[in-house]
Short mmCIF file of C-alpha atoms and ligand atoms in Angstrom, two decimals:
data_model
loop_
_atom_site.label_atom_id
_atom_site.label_comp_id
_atom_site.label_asym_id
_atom_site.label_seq_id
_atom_site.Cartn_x
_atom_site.Cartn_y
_atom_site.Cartn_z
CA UNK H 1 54.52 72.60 103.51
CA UNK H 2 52.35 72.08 99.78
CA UNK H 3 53.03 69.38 98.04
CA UNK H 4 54.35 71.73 95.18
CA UNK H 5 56.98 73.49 96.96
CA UNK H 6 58.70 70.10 98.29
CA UNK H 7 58.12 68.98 94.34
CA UNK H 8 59.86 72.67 93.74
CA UNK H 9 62.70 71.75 95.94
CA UNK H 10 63.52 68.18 95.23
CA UNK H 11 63.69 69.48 91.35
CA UNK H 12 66.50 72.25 92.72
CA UNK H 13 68.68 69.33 94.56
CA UNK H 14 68.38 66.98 91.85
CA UNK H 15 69.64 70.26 89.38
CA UNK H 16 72.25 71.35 92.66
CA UNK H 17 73.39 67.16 92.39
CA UNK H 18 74.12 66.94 88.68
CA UNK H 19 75.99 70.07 88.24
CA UNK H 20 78.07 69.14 91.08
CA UNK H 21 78.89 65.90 89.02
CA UNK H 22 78.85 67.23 86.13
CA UNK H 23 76.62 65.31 84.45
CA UNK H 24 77.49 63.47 81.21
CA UNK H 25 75.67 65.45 79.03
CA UNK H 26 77.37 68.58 80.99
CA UNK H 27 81.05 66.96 79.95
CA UNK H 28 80.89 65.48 77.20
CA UNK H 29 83.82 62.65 76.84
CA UNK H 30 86.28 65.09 78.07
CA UNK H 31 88.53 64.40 80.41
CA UNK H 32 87.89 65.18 83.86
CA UNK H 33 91.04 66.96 85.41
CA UNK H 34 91.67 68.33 88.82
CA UNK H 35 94.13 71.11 89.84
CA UNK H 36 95.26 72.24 93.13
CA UNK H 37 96.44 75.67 92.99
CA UNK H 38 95.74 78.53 90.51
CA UNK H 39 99.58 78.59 89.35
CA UNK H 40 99.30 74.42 88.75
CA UNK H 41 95.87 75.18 87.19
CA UNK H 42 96.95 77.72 84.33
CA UNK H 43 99.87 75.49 83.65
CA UNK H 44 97.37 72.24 83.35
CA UNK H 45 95.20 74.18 81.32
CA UNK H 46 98.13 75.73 78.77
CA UNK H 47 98.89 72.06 77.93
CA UNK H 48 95.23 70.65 78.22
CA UNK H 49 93.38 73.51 75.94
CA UNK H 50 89.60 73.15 75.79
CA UNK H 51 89.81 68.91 75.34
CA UNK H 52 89.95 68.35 78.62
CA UNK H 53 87.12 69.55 81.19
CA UNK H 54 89.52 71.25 84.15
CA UNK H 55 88.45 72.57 87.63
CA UNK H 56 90.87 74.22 89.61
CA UNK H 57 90.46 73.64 93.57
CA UNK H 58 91.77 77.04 95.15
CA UNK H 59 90.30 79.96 94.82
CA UNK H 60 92.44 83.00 93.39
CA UNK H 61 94.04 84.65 96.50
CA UNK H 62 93.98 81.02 99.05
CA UNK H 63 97.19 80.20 100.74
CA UNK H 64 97.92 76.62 99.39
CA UNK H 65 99.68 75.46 102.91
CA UNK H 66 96.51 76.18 104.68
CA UNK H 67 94.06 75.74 102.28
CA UNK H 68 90.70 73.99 104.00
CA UNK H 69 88.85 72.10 101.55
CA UNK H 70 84.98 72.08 102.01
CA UNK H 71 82.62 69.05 100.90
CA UNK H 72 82.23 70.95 97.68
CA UNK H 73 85.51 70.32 96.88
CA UNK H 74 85.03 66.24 98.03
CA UNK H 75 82.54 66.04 94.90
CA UNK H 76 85.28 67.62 92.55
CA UNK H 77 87.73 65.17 93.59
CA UNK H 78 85.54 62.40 93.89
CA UNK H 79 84.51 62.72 90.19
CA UNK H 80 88.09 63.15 88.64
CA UNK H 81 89.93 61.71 86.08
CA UNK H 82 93.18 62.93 87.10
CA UNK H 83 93.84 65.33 89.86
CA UNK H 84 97.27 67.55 89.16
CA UNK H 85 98.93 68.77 92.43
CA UNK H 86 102.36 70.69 92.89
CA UNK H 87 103.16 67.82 95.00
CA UNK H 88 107.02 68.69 96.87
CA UNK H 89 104.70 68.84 100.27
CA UNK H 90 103.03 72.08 99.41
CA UNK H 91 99.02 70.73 99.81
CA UNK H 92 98.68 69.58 103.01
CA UNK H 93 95.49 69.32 102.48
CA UNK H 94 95.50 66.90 99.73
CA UNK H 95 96.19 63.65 101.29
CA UNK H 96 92.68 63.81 103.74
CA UNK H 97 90.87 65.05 100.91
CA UNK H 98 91.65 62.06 98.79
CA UNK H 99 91.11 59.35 101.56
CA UNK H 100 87.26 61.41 102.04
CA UNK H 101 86.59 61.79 99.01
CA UNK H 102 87.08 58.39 97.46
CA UNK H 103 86.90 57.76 93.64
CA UNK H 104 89.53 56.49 91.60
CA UNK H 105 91.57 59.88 89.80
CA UNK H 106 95.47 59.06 89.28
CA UNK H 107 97.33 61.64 91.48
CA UNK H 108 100.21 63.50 89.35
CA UNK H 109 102.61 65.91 91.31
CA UNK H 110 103.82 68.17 88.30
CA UNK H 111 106.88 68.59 90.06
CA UNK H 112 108.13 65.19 90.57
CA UNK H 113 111.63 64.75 88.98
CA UNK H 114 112.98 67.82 89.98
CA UNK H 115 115.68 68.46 92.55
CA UNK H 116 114.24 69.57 95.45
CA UNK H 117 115.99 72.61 97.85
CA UNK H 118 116.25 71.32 101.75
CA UNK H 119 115.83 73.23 104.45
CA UNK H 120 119.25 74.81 105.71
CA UNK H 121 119.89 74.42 109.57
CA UNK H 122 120.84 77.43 111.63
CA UNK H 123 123.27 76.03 114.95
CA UNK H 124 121.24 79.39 116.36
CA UNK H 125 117.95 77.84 116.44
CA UNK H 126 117.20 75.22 119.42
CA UNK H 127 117.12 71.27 117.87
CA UNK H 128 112.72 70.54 118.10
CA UNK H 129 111.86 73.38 117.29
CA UNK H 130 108.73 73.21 114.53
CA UNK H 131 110.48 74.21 111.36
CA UNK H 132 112.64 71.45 111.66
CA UNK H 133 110.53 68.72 110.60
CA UNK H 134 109.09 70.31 107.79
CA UNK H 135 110.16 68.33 103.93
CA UNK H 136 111.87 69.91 101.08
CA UNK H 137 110.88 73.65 99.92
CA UNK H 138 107.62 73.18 97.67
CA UNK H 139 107.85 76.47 95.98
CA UNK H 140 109.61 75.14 92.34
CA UNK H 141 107.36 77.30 90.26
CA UNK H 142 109.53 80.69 91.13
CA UNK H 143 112.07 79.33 88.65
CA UNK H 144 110.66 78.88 85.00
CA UNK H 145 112.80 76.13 84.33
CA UNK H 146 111.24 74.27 87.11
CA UNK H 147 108.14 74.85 85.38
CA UNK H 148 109.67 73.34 81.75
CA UNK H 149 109.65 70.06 84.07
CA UNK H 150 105.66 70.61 85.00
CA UNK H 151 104.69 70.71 81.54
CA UNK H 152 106.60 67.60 81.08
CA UNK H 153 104.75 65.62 83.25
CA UNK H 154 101.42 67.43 82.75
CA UNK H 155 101.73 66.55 79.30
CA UNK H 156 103.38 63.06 79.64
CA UNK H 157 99.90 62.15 81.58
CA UNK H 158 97.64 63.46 79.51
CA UNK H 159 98.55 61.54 76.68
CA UNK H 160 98.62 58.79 78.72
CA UNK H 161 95.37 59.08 79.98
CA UNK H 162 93.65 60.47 76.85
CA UNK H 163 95.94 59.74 73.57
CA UNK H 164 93.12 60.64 70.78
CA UNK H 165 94.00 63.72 72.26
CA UNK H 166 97.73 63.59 72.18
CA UNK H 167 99.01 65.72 69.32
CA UNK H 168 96.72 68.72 70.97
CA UNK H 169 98.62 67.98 73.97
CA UNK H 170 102.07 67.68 72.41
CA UNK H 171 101.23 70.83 70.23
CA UNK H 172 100.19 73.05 73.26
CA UNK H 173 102.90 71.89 75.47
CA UNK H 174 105.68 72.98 72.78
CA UNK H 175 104.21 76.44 72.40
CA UNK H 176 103.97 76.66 76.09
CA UNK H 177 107.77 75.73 76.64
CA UNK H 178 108.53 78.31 73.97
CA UNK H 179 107.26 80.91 75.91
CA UNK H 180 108.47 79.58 79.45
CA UNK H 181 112.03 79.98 77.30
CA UNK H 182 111.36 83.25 76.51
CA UNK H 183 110.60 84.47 80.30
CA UNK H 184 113.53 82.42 81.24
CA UNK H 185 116.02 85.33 79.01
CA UNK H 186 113.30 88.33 79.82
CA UNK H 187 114.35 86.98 83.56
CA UNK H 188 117.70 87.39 83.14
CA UNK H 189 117.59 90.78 81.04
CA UNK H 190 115.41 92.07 84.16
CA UNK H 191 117.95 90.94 86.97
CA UNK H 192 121.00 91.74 85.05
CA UNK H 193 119.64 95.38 86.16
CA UNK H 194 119.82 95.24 89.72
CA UNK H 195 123.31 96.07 90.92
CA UNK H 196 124.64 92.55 92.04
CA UNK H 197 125.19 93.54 96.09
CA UNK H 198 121.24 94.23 96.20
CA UNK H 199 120.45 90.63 95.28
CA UNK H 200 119.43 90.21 98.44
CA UNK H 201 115.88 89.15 99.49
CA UNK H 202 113.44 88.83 102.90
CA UNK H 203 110.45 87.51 102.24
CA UNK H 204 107.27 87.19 104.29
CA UNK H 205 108.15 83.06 104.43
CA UNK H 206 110.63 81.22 102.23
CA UNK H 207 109.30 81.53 98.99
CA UNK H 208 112.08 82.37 96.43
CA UNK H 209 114.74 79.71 97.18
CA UNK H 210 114.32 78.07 93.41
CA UNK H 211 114.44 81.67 91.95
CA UNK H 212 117.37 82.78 93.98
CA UNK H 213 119.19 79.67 92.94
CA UNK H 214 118.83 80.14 89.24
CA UNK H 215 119.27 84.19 89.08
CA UNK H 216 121.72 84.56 91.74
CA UNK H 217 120.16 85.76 94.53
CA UNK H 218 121.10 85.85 98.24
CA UNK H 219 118.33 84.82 101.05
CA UNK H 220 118.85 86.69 103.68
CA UNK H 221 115.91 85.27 106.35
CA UNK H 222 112.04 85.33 106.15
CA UNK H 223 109.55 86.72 108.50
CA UNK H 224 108.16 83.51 109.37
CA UNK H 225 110.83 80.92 109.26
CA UNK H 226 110.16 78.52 106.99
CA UNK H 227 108.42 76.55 104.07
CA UNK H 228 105.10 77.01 105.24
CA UNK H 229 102.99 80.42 106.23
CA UNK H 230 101.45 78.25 109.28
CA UNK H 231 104.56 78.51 111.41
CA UNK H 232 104.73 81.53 114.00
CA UNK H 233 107.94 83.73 114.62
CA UNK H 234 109.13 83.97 118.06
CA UNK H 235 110.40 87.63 118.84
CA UNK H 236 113.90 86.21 119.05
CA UNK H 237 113.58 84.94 115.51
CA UNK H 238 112.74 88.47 114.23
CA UNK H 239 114.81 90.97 115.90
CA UNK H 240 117.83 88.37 114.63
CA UNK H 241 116.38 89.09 111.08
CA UNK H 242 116.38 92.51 111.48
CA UNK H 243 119.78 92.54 112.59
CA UNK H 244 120.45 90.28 109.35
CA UNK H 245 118.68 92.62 107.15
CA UNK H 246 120.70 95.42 108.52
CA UNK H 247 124.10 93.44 108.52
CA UNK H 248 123.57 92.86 104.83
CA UNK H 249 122.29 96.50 104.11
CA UNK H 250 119.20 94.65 102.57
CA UNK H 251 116.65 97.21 100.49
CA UNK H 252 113.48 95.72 100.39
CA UNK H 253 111.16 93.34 102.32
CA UNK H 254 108.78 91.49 100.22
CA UNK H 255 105.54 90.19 100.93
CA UNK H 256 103.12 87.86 99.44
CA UNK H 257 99.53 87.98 98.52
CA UNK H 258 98.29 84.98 100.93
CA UNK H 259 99.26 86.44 104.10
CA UNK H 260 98.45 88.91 106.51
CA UNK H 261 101.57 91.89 105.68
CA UNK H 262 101.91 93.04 109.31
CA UNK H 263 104.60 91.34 110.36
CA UNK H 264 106.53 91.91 107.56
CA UNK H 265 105.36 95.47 107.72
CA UNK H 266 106.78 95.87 110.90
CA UNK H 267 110.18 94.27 109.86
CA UNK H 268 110.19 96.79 107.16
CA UNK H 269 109.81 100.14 109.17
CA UNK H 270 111.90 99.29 112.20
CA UNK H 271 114.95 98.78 109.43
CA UNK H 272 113.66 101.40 107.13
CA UNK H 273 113.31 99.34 104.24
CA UNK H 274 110.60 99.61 101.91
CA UNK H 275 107.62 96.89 101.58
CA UNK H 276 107.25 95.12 98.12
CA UNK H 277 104.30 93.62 97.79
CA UNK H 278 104.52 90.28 95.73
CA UNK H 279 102.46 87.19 94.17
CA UNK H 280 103.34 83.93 95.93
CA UNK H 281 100.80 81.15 96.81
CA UNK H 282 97.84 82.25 94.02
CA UNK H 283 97.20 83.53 90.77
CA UNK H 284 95.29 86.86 91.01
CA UNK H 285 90.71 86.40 89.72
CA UNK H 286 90.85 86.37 85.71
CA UNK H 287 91.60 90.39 84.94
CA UNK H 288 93.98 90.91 87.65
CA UNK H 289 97.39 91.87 86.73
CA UNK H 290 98.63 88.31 87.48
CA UNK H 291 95.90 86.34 85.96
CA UNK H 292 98.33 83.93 84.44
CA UNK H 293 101.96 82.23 85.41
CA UNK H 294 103.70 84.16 82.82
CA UNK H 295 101.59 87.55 83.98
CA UNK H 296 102.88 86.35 87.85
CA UNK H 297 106.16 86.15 87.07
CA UNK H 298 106.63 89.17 84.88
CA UNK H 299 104.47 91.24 88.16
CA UNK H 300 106.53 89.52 90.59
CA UNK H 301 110.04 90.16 88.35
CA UNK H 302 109.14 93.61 87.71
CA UNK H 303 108.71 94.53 91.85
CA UNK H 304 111.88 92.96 92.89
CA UNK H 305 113.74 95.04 90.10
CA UNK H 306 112.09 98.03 91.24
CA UNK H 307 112.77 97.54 95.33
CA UNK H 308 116.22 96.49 94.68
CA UNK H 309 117.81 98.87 92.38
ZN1 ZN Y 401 104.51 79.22 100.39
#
């Protein structure tokens, strides 16, 4: 090879290396913040504003639970400040990718204080089976109060880590709990609609516990039975939620964005009940219709009114 082109390439790798970090120059004095998911990321970045320098680990669209970090990802973490997580056992990923990738970043679950929802045992389902040892549910962010609590403890370590910065963060944060108030009562308005004996949701896994709980809502079962997406439904496990889903007269089956719909596809047309398709695990790319938590929420608020009414 000529001398020039390995010159030519060295010059790339050394430009490929100091984006990766960065740089100095590239950051300025900002704070260096990691977030896991794209729902933990707008929230971070509501309360940060443009003083701290954020990155965001999942793509739009990735399933958090399964979620395979690459060595891309490594360098992110390696060169963080703080790294924001959901935390409530929902990145499994998270704990490997810390030990490889090194560095010092303070770890923050943004929903640490809350009270978490633990799985209920069915007498129906044999003792060792794998949904059994899974933690507490992880998916807080489906209620909005749950996500006054987030911006809490986002903001509470920001100023911590950064206080020149801490009337942005306290300013930001307020505005942000305003309007996490405000979809709180457009929540209400929305499900105050739905004739109270179609509460009643099926959902591709168990997703909605934390919403159910605050807007009155019956689960009725879950395609795949559990916390997770990773888990596999025996054929037992779904004819018994069909027969649930016709027991309770249920109207809708809802599925998320991070999963392959067949099965709950399936579920849906041998009970003829109609398939709602829903935002769970991810944010939508910047444009979509659920580009932001408040944008998720209203989507996601706005399908279950319509398939239950
Ligand atoms: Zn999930």
């Amino acid at each position: 090879m000529k001398r020039w082109l390995w010159m030519a390439m060295a010059v790339v790798v050394l430009m490929m290396l100091s984006a990766c970090a960065g740089g100095p120059a590239a950051r300025g004095d900002k704070l260096r913040v990691v977030a896991t998911t794209t729902i933990v990321g707008d929230v971070v970045a509501q309360v940060g504003g443009d003083v701290i320098a954020l990155t965001v680990l999942l793509p739009a669209g990735a399933d958090p639970h399964t979620f395979d970090p690459s060595p891309q990802d490594m360098a992110k973490v390696a060169d963080a400040d703080i790294i924001f997580a959901n935390g409530a056992g929902l990145e499994a990923f998270l704990e490997r990718l810390l030990e490889n990738a090194g560095g010092d970043a303070e770890v923050i679950h943004v929903s640490e204080g809350l009270t978490f929802i633990e799985p209920e045992h069915h007498e129906a389902e044999p003792v060792g089976d794998e949904h059994h040892h899974e933690g507490v549910d992880p998916h807080t962010w489906t209620d909005p109060n749950n996500v006054l609590r987030w911006v809490d403890n986002i903001e509470a370590a920001l100023v911590r880590r950064d206080p020149a910065h801490a009337a942005v963060y306290r300013e930001n944060a307020e505005a942000y709990r305003a309007q996490l108030r405000d979809l709180d009562a457009w929540v209400r308005e929305q499900v105050a609609t739905i004739p109270p004996e179609n509460r009643k949701l099926v959902t591709d896994h168990e997703t909605f516990a934390y919403f159910a709980q605050r807007y009155g809502f019956e689960q009725i079962g879950a395609v795949v039975p559990g916390y997770s997406t990773a888990a596999q439904p025996s054929a037992r496990d779904l004819a018994d939620l069909e027969d649930r889903i016709r027991a309770y007269d249920v109207k809708a089956v809802f599925v998320g964005s991070t999963v392959n719909p067949a099965l709950a596809q399936r579920v849906a047309e041998d009970t003829d009940t109609t398939l709602v398709f829903l935002y769970t695990g991810s944010l939508t790319a910047p444009g979509g219709e659920a580009d932001s938590y408040l944008r998720y929420v209203r989507y996601n608020v706005g399908a279950i009114v319509e398939g239950l009414k």
